[in-house]
PDB file of C-alpha atoms and ligand atoms in Angstrom:
ATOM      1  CA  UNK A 162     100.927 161.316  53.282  1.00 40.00           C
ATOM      2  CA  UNK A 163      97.784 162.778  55.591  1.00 40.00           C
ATOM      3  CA  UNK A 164      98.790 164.228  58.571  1.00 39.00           C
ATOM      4  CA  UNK A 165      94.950 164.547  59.850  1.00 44.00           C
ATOM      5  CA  UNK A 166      95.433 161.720  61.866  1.00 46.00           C
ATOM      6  CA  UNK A 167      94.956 163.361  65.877  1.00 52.00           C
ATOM      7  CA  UNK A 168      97.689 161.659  68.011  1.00 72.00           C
ATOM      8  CA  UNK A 169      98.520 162.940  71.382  1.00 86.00           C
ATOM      9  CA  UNK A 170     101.547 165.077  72.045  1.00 91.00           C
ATOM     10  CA  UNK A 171     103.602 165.828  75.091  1.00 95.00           C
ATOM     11  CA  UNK A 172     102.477 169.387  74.434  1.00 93.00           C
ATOM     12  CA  UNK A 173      99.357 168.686  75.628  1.00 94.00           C
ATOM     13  CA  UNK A 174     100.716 167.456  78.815  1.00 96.00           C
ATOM     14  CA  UNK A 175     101.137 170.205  81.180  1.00 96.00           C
ATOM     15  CA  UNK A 176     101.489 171.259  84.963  1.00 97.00           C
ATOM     16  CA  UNK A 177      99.006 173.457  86.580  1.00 97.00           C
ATOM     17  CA  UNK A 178      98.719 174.733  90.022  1.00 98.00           C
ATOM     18  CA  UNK A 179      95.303 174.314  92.211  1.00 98.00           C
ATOM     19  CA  UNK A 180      93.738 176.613  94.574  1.00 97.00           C
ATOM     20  CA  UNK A 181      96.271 176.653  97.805  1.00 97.00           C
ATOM     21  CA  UNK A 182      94.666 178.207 101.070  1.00 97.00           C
ATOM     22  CA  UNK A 183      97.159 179.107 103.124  1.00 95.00           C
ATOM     23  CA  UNK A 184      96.395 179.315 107.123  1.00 96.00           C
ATOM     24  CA  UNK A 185      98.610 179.454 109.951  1.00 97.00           C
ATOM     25  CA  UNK A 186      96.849 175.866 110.789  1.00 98.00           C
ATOM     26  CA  UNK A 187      97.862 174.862 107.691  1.00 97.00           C
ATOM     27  CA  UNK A 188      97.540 174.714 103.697  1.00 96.00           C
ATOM     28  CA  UNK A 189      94.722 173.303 102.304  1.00 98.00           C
ATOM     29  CA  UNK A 190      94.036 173.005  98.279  1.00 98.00           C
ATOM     30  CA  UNK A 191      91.077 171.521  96.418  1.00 98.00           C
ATOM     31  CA  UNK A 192      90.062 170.409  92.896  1.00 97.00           C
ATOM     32  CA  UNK A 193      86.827 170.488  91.166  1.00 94.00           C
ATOM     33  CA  UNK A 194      85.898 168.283  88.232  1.00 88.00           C
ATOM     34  CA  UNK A 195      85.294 170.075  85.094  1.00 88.00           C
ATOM     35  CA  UNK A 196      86.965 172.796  86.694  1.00 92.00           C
ATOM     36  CA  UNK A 197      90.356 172.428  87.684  1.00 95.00           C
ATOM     37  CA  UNK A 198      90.748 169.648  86.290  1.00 96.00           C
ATOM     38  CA  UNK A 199      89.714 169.792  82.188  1.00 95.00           C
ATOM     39  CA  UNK A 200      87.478 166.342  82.779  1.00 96.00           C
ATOM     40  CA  UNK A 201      85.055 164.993  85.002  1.00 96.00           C
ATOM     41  CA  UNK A 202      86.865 162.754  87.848  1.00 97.00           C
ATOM     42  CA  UNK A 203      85.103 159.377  87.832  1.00 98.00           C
ATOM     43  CA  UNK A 204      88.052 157.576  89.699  1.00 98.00           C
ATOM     44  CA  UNK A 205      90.950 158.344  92.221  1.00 98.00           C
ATOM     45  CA  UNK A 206      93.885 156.248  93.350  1.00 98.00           C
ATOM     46  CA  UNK A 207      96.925 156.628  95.292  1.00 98.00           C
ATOM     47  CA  UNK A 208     100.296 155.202  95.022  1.00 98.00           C
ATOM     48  CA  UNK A 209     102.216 154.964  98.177  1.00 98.00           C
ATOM     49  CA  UNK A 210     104.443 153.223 100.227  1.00 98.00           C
ATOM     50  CA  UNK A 211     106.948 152.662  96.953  1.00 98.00           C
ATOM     51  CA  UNK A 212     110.124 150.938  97.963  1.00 97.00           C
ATOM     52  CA  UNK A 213     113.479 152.634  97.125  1.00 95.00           C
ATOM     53  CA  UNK A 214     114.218 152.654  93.088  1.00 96.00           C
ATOM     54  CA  UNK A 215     110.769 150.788  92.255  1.00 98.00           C
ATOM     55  CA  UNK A 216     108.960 152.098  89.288  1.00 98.00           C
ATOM     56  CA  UNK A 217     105.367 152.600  88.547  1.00 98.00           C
ATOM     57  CA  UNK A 218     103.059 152.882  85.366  1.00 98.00           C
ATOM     58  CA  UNK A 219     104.636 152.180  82.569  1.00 98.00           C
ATOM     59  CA  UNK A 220     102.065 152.002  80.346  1.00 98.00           C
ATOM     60  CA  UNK A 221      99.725 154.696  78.210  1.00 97.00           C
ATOM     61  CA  UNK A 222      96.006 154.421  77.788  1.00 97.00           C
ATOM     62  CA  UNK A 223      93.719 154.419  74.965  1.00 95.00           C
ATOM     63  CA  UNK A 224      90.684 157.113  76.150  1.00 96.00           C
ATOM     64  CA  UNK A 225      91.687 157.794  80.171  1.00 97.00           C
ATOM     65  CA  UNK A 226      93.318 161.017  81.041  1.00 97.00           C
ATOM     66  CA  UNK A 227      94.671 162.060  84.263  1.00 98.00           C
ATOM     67  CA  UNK A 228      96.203 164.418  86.600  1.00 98.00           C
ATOM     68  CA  UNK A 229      98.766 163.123  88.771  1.00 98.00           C
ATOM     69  CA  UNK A 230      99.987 165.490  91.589  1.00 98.00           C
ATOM     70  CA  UNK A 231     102.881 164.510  94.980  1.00 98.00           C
ATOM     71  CA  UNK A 232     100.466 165.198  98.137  1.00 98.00           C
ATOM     72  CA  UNK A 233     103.564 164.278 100.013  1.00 98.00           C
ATOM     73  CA  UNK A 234     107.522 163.826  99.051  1.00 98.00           C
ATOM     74  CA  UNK A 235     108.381 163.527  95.352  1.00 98.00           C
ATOM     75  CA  UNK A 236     108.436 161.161  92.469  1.00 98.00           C
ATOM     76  CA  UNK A 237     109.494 161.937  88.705  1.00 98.00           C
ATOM     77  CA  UNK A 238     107.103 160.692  86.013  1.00 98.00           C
ATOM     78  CA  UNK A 239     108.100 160.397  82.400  1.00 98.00           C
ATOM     79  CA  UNK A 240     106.435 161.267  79.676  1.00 98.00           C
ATOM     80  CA  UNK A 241     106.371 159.652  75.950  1.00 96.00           C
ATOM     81  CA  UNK A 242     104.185 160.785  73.129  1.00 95.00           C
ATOM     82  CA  UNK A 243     105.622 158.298  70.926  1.00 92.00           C
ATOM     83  CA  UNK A 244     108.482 160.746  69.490  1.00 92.00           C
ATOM     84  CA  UNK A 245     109.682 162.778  72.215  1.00 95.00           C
ATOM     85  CA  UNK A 246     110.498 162.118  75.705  1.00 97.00           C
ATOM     86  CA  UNK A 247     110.135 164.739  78.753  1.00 97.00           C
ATOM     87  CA  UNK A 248     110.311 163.903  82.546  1.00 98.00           C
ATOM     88  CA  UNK A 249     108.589 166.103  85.567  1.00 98.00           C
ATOM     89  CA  UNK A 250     109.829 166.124  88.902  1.00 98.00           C
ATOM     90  CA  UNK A 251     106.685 166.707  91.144  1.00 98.00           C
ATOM     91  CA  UNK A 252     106.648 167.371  94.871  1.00 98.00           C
ATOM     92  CA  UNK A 253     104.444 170.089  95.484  1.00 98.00           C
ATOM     93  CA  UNK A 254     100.754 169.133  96.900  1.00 97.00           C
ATOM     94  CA  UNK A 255      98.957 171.667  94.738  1.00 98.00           C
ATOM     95  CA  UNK A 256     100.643 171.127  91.580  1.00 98.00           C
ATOM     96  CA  UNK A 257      99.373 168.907  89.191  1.00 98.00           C
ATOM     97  CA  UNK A 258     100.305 167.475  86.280  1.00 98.00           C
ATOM     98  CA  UNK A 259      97.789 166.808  83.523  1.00 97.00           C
ATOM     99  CA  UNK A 260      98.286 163.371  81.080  1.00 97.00           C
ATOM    100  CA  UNK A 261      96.190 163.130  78.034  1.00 97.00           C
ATOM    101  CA  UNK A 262      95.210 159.454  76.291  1.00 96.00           C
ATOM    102  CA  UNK A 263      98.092 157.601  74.241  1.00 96.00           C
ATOM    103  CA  UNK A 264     100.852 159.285  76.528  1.00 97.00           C
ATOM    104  CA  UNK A 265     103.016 156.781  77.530  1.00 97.00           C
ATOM    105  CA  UNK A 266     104.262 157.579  81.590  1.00 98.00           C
ATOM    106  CA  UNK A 267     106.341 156.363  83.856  1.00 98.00           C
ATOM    107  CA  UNK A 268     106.811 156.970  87.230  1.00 98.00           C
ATOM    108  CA  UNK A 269     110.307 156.966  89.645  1.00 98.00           C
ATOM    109  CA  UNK A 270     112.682 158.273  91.757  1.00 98.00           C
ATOM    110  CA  UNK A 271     109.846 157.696  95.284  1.00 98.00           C
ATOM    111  CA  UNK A 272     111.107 159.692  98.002  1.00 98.00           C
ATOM    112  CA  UNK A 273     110.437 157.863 101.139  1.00 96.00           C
ATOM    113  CA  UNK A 274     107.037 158.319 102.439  1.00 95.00           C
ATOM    114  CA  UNK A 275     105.784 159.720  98.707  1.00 98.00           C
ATOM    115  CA  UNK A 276     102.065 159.785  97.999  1.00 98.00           C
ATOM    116  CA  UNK A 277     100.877 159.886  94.291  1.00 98.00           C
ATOM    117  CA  UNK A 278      97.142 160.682  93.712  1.00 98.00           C
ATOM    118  CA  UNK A 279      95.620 160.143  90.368  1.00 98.00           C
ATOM    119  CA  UNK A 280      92.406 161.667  89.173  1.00 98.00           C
ATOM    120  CA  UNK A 281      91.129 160.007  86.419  1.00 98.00           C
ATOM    121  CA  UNK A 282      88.305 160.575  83.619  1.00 97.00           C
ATOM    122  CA  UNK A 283      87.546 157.172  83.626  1.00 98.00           C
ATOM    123  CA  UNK A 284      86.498 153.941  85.502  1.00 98.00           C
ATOM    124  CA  UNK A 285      89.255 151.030  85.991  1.00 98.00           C
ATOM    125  CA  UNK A 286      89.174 149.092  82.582  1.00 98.00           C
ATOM    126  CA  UNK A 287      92.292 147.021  81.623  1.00 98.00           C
ATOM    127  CA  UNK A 288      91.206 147.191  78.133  1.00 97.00           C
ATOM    128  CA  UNK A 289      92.044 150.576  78.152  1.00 97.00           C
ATOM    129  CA  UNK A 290      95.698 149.868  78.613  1.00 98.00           C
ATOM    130  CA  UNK A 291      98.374 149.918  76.784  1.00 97.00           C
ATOM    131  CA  UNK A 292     101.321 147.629  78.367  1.00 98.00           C
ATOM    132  CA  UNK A 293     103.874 147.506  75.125  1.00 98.00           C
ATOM    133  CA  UNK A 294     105.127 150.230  74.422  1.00 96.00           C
ATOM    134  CA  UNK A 295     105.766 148.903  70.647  1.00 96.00           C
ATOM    135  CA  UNK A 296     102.263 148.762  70.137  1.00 95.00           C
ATOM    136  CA  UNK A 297     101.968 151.987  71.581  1.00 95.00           C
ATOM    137  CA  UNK A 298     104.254 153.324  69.540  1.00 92.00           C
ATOM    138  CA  UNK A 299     102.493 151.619  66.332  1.00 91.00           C
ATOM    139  CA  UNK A 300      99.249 153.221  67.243  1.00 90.00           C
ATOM    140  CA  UNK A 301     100.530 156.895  67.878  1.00 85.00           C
ATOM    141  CA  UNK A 302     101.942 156.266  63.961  1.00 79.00           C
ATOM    142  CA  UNK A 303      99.760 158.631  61.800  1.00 71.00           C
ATOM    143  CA  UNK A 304      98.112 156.095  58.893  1.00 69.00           C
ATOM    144  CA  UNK A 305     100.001 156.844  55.332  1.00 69.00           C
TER     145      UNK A 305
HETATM  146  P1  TYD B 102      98.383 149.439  87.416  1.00 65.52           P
HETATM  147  O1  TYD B 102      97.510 150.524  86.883  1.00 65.52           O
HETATM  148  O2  TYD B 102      99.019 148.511  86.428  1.00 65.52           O
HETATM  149  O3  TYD B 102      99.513 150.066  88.351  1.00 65.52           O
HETATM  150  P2  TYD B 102     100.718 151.055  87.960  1.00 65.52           P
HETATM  151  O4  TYD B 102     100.337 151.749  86.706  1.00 65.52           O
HETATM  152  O5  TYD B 102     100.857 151.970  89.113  1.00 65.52           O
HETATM  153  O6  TYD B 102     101.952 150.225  87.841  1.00 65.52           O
HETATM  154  O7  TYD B 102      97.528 148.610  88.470  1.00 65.52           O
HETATM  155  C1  TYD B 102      98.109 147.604  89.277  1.00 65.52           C
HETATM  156  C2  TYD B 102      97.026 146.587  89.617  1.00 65.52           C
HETATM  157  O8  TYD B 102      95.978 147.194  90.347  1.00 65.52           O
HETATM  158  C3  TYD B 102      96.392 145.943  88.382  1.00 65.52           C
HETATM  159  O9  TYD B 102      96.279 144.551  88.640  1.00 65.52           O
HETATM  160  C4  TYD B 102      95.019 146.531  88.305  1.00 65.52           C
HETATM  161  C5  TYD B 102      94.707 146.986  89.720  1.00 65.52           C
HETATM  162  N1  TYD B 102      93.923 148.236  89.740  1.00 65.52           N
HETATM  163  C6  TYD B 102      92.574 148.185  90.034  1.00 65.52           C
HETATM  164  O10 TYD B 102      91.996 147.096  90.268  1.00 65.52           O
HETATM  165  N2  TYD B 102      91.862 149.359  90.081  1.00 65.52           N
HETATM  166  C7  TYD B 102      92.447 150.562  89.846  1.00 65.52           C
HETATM  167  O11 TYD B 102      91.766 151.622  89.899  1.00 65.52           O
HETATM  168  C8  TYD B 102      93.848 150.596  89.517  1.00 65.52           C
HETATM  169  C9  TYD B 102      94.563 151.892  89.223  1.00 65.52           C
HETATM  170  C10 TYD B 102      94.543 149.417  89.490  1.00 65.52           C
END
């Protein structure tokens, strides 16, 4: 069997830290596209206001990737390449976590008051989503 076939893995997933400027008024941090962030960002979006035990995502998608990062309280997101399973806890402003296509994430556990900001590599398409997770699974399967 050919194991060319380039499917995504959760070690490509990983968390990074941003710039943090720390002031006595006050941390700020910033991202560049390209930069500190290994795509250009052609879309953000926030999640927020998340009532208690609700989850988010819950999908994977085809070409997008992503960083996710907490700018305020925490949220854990799960992480499924199809084989293996890993979950971050995130609740640092300038940490980030990076998400590759055909990872399958989930997010949960919203603190009260927890923001999630996504940068993303792509425009909103829903044909770039992936909603069941057994055809997710079926197209992370490496052809025989
Ligand atoms: P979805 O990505 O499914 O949310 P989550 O992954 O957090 O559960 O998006 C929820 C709805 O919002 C869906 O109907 C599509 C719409 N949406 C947009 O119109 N533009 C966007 O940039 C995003 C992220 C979602």
């Amino acid at each position: 069997m050919s194991r060319e076939f380039a499917v995504h893995s959760l070690e490509e997933c990983c968390v990074t830290e941003f710039p943090k400027i720390a002031d006595p008024r006050g941390n700020l941090t910033f991202v560049e596209g390209g930069r500190h962030v290994p795509f250009e960002i052609r879309r953000a979006y926030w999640i927020y206001g998340v009532p208690g035990g609700e989850k988010r995502g819950g999908h994977a998608y085809r070409e997008l990737r992503e960083m996710i990062v907490a700018l305020s309280g925490s949220f854990e997101v799960h992480l499924d390449d199809g084989t293996r399973r890993r979950t971050h806890l995130l609740s640092r402003g300038y940490v980030g976590l990076y998400v590759p296509n055909m990872i399958w994430r989930e997010l949960e556990s919203f603190s009260t008051n927890a923001v999630c900001l996504i940068l993303a590599s792509e425009l909103y398409s829903e044909s770039d989503y992936i909603r069941d997770h057994s055809e997710f699974r079926e197209a992370q399967r490496p052809p025989e």
